[in-house]
Amino acid sequence: MIVDAHLHIFRPASVHPRTVDALAPAGRDAPAEDLLAVMAEAGIDRAVLVPLGPEDDYVAETVAAHPGRFAAIAVADRATQGLGPADPVETLHARLDRGFSGLRTQWLGDPSRPLAESPMLPVLRELADRGLPLWSYLPPSQLPLLRELPGTVGDLRIVLNHLGFAPHGMRVDEHGRPAFDDPFPPSVVETVLDLARHPHTYLMFSGQYALSRQAPPYPDLFPVIRAFAGAYGPDRMLWASDHPWTRDVPGPAELLRLADHALPGLSPSERAALHGGTALTLLPTLKEA
């Protein structure tokens, strides 16, 4: 079974209120119906939906309409991060009750303070207690806290988005996709490799299109990908397309071939883990339908 472990669907902001920015202007549309057609053509069986921001009604509706076909990861808002007047754990429960199976964050706490003092710590512990993953997409200033996370919340399943890249300086390329320069400075590479020592940390095999300066199969990323794969192994890596940014260029079929180029020594069982098996262990609701 092939699982696309990270992608986005959304409607124009006038139809479903959502985050609006240069990458997803108000009129841009990426409906679930189009995603289902793309999945059918590429032979993708299941997918993990991630809203663009905390406004997630459309994703919740789509998960409910297709039980077992999709899982969903909520995007943390200030309340879920413990930065508002509401109880952050109760706020998390409200998101989970709407069909979400994990949480994505770009903030763990004040980088000048230990993670143990973070107002988000109760939410991180609740995720760990429930066996639910944290999707980590943290900027460079948050990397010290990320390195503390396995030692502070030892049972938390952490998924490092897009090869563990720490987002900074995003631009939109000529295809309407995110693009980044200097994606893997030593601090990022060291953090990703250091976190591999912890068995509950996983690495998303995705984002190459935004991180490479070359055409597919993105050979300039082979050295870092192979170093990361050697540290994590395929059973802790999960493939993702990052649709809709990659819908047409390079397309999901091309992305599904990347592992054969970057990691040519994979056995069939290892490739199956990368392309779906690992995601199914993290999000078992995808097995139901």
Short mmCIF file of C-alpha atoms in Angstrom, two decimals:
data_model
loop_
_atom_site.label_atom_id
_atom_site.label_comp_id
_atom_site.label_asym_id
_atom_site.label_seq_id
_atom_site.Cartn_x
_atom_site.Cartn_y
_atom_site.Cartn_z
CA MET A 1 0.00 0.00 0.00
CA ILE A 2 1.33 3.43 -0.97
CA VAL A 3 0.70 6.24 1.49
CA ASP A 4 1.37 9.89 0.76
CA ALA A 5 2.34 10.98 4.25
CA HIS A 6 2.04 14.75 3.88
CA LEU A 7 0.01 16.94 1.57
CA HIS A 8 -2.39 19.86 1.56
CA ILE A 9 -5.92 20.44 0.34
CA PHE A 10 -7.73 23.76 0.52
CA ARG A 11 -10.38 25.86 -1.16
CA PRO A 12 -10.32 29.55 -2.08
CA ALA A 13 -10.44 31.67 1.05
CA SER A 14 -13.86 32.98 0.07
CA VAL A 15 -15.21 29.40 0.17
CA HIS A 16 -13.39 28.11 3.26
CA PRO A 17 -11.49 30.67 5.39
CA ARG A 18 -7.80 29.74 5.59
CA THR A 19 -4.26 31.02 5.76
CA VAL A 20 -3.48 33.34 2.85
CA ASP A 21 0.07 34.13 1.74
CA ALA A 22 2.26 34.35 -1.37
CA LEU A 23 2.26 30.57 -1.73
CA ALA A 24 -1.49 30.16 -1.25
CA PRO A 25 -3.15 33.39 -2.41
CA ALA A 26 -6.83 33.80 -1.65
CA GLY A 27 -8.01 32.44 -4.99
CA ARG A 28 -5.79 29.36 -5.18
CA ASP A 29 -7.75 26.11 -5.11
CA ALA A 30 -6.62 22.56 -4.26
CA PRO A 31 -9.83 20.58 -3.70
CA ALA A 32 -10.13 17.04 -2.41
CA GLU A 33 -11.74 15.90 -5.67
CA ASP A 34 -8.62 16.83 -7.62
CA LEU A 35 -6.40 15.10 -5.06
CA LEU A 36 -8.42 11.89 -5.36
CA ALA A 37 -7.97 11.96 -9.15
CA VAL A 38 -4.22 12.52 -8.78
CA MET A 39 -3.97 9.66 -6.28
CA ALA A 40 -5.88 7.30 -8.56
CA GLU A 41 -3.64 8.08 -11.53
CA ALA A 42 -0.44 7.65 -9.51
CA GLY A 43 -1.58 4.52 -7.64
CA ILE A 44 -1.54 6.16 -4.21
CA ASP A 45 -3.88 4.37 -1.79
CA ARG A 46 -3.97 6.57 1.33
CA ALA A 47 -2.89 10.08 2.29
CA VAL A 48 -2.24 12.30 5.27
CA LEU A 49 -3.87 15.72 5.03
CA VAL A 50 -2.31 18.77 6.66
CA PRO A 51 -4.19 22.11 6.60
CA LEU A 52 -2.29 25.25 5.70
CA GLY A 53 -2.91 26.66 9.17
CA PRO A 54 -5.20 26.31 12.18
CA GLU A 55 -8.29 26.89 10.02
CA ASP A 56 -9.04 23.24 9.33
CA ASP A 57 -12.77 22.78 8.71
CA TYR A 58 -12.29 21.67 5.11
CA VAL A 59 -9.73 19.02 6.06
CA ALA A 60 -11.96 17.74 8.87
CA GLU A 61 -14.93 17.51 6.48
CA THR A 62 -12.84 15.60 3.94
CA VAL A 63 -11.58 13.07 6.50
CA ALA A 64 -15.17 12.47 7.67
CA ALA A 65 -16.37 11.99 4.09
CA HIS A 66 -13.70 9.37 3.31
CA PRO A 67 -13.21 7.22 6.43
CA GLY A 68 -9.97 5.25 6.37
CA ARG A 69 -8.79 6.88 3.14
CA PHE A 70 -7.30 9.92 4.83
CA ALA A 71 -5.69 10.75 8.15
CA ALA A 72 -5.14 14.35 9.20
CA ILE A 73 -2.60 16.31 11.22
CA ALA A 74 -3.84 19.52 12.84
CA VAL A 75 -1.73 22.69 12.79
CA ALA A 76 -1.05 24.13 16.24
CA ASP A 77 -2.52 27.52 17.05
CA ARG A 78 -1.50 29.73 19.95
CA ALA A 79 -4.04 28.10 22.27
CA THR A 80 -2.71 24.61 21.56
CA GLN A 81 0.80 25.91 22.18
CA GLY A 82 -0.26 27.13 25.62
CA LEU A 83 -0.10 30.80 24.65
CA GLY A 84 -3.78 31.67 25.22
CA PRO A 85 -6.21 31.70 28.13
CA ALA A 86 -7.73 28.30 27.27
CA ASP A 87 -6.37 25.03 28.64
CA PRO A 88 -4.02 23.77 25.89
CA VAL A 89 -4.81 20.09 26.47
CA GLU A 90 -8.53 20.73 26.20
CA THR A 91 -7.85 22.67 23.02
CA LEU A 92 -5.92 19.69 21.66
CA HIS A 93 -8.78 17.34 22.58
CA ALA A 94 -11.20 19.51 20.61
CA ARG A 95 -9.01 19.12 17.51
CA LEU A 96 -8.66 15.37 17.98
CA ASP A 97 -12.42 14.99 18.41
CA ARG A 98 -12.84 16.44 14.91
CA GLY A 99 -10.88 13.60 13.34
CA PHE A 100 -7.26 14.72 13.62
CA SER A 101 -4.57 12.20 14.55
CA GLY A 102 -1.56 14.35 15.37
CA LEU A 103 -0.29 17.90 15.59
CA ARG A 104 2.09 19.99 13.49
CA THR A 105 4.00 22.84 15.07
CA GLN A 106 6.55 25.47 14.17
CA TRP A 107 7.07 26.45 17.81
CA LEU A 108 8.00 24.46 20.90
CA GLY A 109 8.77 27.24 23.36
CA ASP A 110 10.90 30.24 24.19
CA PRO A 111 14.36 29.30 22.89
CA SER A 112 15.95 31.16 25.81
CA ARG A 113 14.24 28.82 28.31
CA PRO A 114 14.45 25.04 28.79
CA LEU A 115 11.79 22.93 27.08
CA ALA A 116 10.70 21.69 30.51
CA GLU A 117 9.37 25.21 31.16
CA SER A 118 7.45 25.51 27.89
CA PRO A 119 3.70 26.19 28.06
CA MET A 120 3.34 23.62 25.27
CA LEU A 121 4.79 20.80 27.36
CA PRO A 122 1.38 19.47 28.58
CA VAL A 123 0.24 19.09 24.96
CA LEU A 124 3.45 17.27 24.00
CA ARG A 125 2.95 14.89 26.92
CA GLU A 126 -0.68 14.32 25.98
CA LEU A 127 0.30 13.42 22.43
CA ALA A 128 2.85 10.96 23.78
CA ASP A 129 0.32 9.41 26.16
CA ARG A 130 -2.11 8.90 23.29
CA GLY A 131 0.54 7.53 20.92
CA LEU A 132 -0.06 10.38 18.47
CA PRO A 133 2.73 11.93 16.40
CA LEU A 134 4.12 15.45 16.44
CA TRP A 135 4.82 16.80 12.94
CA SER A 136 7.91 19.00 13.45
CA TYR A 137 8.54 21.90 11.07
CA LEU A 138 10.65 24.13 13.23
CA PRO A 139 12.71 27.16 12.19
CA PRO A 140 16.42 27.38 13.08
CA SER A 141 15.83 29.22 16.37
CA GLN A 142 13.80 26.23 17.65
CA LEU A 143 16.40 23.54 16.94
CA PRO A 144 17.90 23.58 20.46
CA LEU A 145 14.45 22.86 21.90
CA LEU A 146 13.89 20.12 19.33
CA ARG A 147 17.09 18.45 20.46
CA GLU A 148 15.78 18.50 24.03
CA LEU A 149 12.45 16.95 23.08
CA PRO A 150 13.28 13.21 23.14
CA GLY A 151 14.87 13.53 26.57
CA THR A 152 11.97 15.57 27.95
CA VAL A 153 9.04 13.62 26.46
CA GLY A 154 10.66 10.29 25.76
CA ASP A 155 7.69 8.41 24.29
CA LEU A 156 6.63 11.14 21.87
CA ARG A 157 6.71 10.11 18.21
CA ILE A 158 8.40 12.96 16.35
CA VAL A 159 8.18 13.23 12.55
CA LEU A 160 10.73 15.62 11.07
CA ASN A 161 9.03 17.17 8.06
CA HIS A 162 10.79 17.47 4.69
CA LEU A 163 14.10 15.77 5.49
CA GLY A 164 14.34 17.66 8.78
CA PHE A 165 14.84 20.98 7.02
CA ALA A 166 14.48 24.04 9.29
CA PRO A 167 12.32 26.47 7.27
CA HIS A 168 13.69 29.95 6.65
CA GLY A 169 13.71 32.43 3.79
CA MET A 170 10.94 30.89 1.70
CA ARG A 171 10.35 32.19 -1.80
CA VAL A 172 7.80 31.09 -4.40
CA ASP A 173 9.30 29.69 -7.60
CA GLU A 174 8.07 29.95 -11.17
CA HIS A 175 5.83 26.91 -10.70
CA GLY A 176 4.06 28.35 -7.65
CA ARG A 177 6.00 26.10 -5.25
CA PRO A 178 7.98 26.91 -2.12
CA ALA A 179 11.74 27.13 -2.59
CA PHE A 180 14.58 27.57 -0.14
CA ASP A 181 18.28 28.32 -0.38
CA ASP A 182 21.01 26.75 1.81
CA PRO A 183 18.63 24.13 3.26
CA PHE A 184 21.16 21.99 5.12
CA PRO A 185 23.70 24.05 7.06
CA PRO A 186 25.74 22.08 9.61
CA SER A 187 23.35 22.89 12.48
CA VAL A 188 20.45 21.21 10.65
CA VAL A 189 22.43 18.17 9.53
CA GLU A 190 23.81 17.68 13.05
CA THR A 191 20.34 17.99 14.58
CA VAL A 192 18.76 15.47 12.21
CA LEU A 193 21.57 12.97 12.74
CA ASP A 194 21.56 13.48 16.50
CA LEU A 195 17.81 12.87 16.72
CA ALA A 196 18.20 9.59 14.83
CA ARG A 197 19.63 8.09 18.04
CA HIS A 198 16.14 8.20 19.53
CA PRO A 199 13.91 5.36 18.31
CA HIS A 200 10.70 7.42 18.31
CA THR A 201 12.02 9.98 15.81
CA TYR A 202 11.08 9.62 12.14
CA LEU A 203 12.17 11.41 8.96
CA MET A 204 9.91 12.47 6.10
CA PHE A 205 11.33 11.66 2.65
CA SER A 206 9.91 14.74 0.97
CA GLY A 207 10.55 18.34 -0.04
CA GLN A 208 13.40 17.64 -2.45
CA TYR A 209 11.80 19.81 -5.11
CA ALA A 210 11.99 22.83 -2.77
CA LEU A 211 15.45 22.12 -1.37
CA SER A 212 17.45 21.17 -4.46
CA ARG A 213 19.02 23.42 -7.05
CA GLN A 214 18.91 20.68 -9.68
CA ALA A 215 16.25 18.86 -11.68
CA PRO A 216 14.82 15.48 -10.60
CA PRO A 217 16.14 13.20 -9.26
CA TYR A 218 17.87 16.07 -7.36
CA PRO A 219 21.37 14.56 -7.20
CA ASP A 220 22.80 17.46 -5.19
CA LEU A 221 20.78 16.13 -2.22
CA PHE A 222 22.00 12.52 -2.52
CA PRO A 223 24.86 12.87 0.02
CA VAL A 224 22.69 14.29 2.80
CA ILE A 225 19.77 11.95 2.04
CA ARG A 226 22.06 8.92 2.16
CA ALA A 227 23.58 10.07 5.44
CA PHE A 228 20.12 10.51 6.94
CA ALA A 229 18.87 7.19 5.57
CA GLY A 230 21.87 5.43 7.05
CA ALA A 231 21.01 6.88 10.45
CA TYR A 232 17.24 6.30 10.40
CA GLY A 233 16.66 3.30 8.15
CA PRO A 234 13.60 2.90 5.89
CA ASP A 235 11.40 1.73 8.75
CA ARG A 236 11.66 5.24 10.23
CA MET A 237 11.26 7.15 6.97
CA LEU A 238 8.03 8.02 5.17
CA TRP A 239 7.50 9.26 1.64
CA ALA A 240 5.35 12.29 0.90
CA SER A 241 4.51 14.40 -2.15
CA ASP A 242 3.69 17.76 -0.55
CA HIS A 243 0.77 18.12 -3.00
CA PRO A 244 -0.50 20.46 -4.44
CA TRP A 245 2.84 22.22 -4.85
CA THR A 246 4.17 19.20 -6.75
CA ARG A 247 0.98 18.24 -8.57
CA ASP A 248 2.25 19.09 -12.05
CA VAL A 249 5.98 19.68 -11.58
CA PRO A 250 7.48 17.16 -11.08
CA GLY A 251 4.28 15.14 -10.42
CA PRO A 252 3.72 12.27 -7.96
CA ALA A 253 4.96 9.54 -10.32
CA GLU A 254 8.35 11.25 -10.53
CA LEU A 255 8.46 11.67 -6.75
CA LEU A 256 7.73 7.98 -6.25
CA ARG A 257 10.84 7.18 -8.30
CA LEU A 258 13.16 9.33 -6.18
CA ALA A 259 14.01 6.59 -3.70
CA ASP A 260 15.34 4.38 -6.49
CA HIS A 261 17.81 7.13 -7.43
CA ALA A 262 18.78 8.48 -4.02
CA LEU A 263 18.72 5.12 -2.20
CA PRO A 264 19.36 2.52 -4.91
CA GLY A 265 20.20 -0.29 -2.50
CA LEU A 266 16.74 -0.55 -0.95
CA SER A 267 15.21 -4.01 -0.82
CA PRO A 268 11.55 -4.42 -1.83
CA SER A 269 10.51 -4.56 1.82
CA GLU A 270 12.51 -1.45 2.64
CA ARG A 271 10.97 0.42 -0.28
CA ALA A 272 7.51 -0.70 0.87
CA ALA A 273 8.22 0.69 4.35
CA LEU A 274 9.35 4.02 2.93
CA HIS A 275 6.39 4.30 0.55
CA GLY A 276 3.70 3.40 3.07
CA GLY A 277 4.52 0.93 5.80
CA THR A 278 6.09 3.46 8.15
CA ALA A 279 3.16 5.85 7.78
CA LEU A 280 0.73 3.04 8.58
CA THR A 281 2.53 2.31 11.85
CA LEU A 282 2.24 5.97 12.86
CA LEU A 283 -1.37 6.43 11.70
CA PRO A 284 -3.10 3.05 11.90
CA THR A 285 -6.56 4.49 11.13
CA LEU A 286 -5.42 4.49 7.50
CA LYS A 287 -5.70 0.70 7.49
CA GLU A 288 -9.43 0.60 8.13
CA ALA A 289 -11.15 1.13 4.77
#
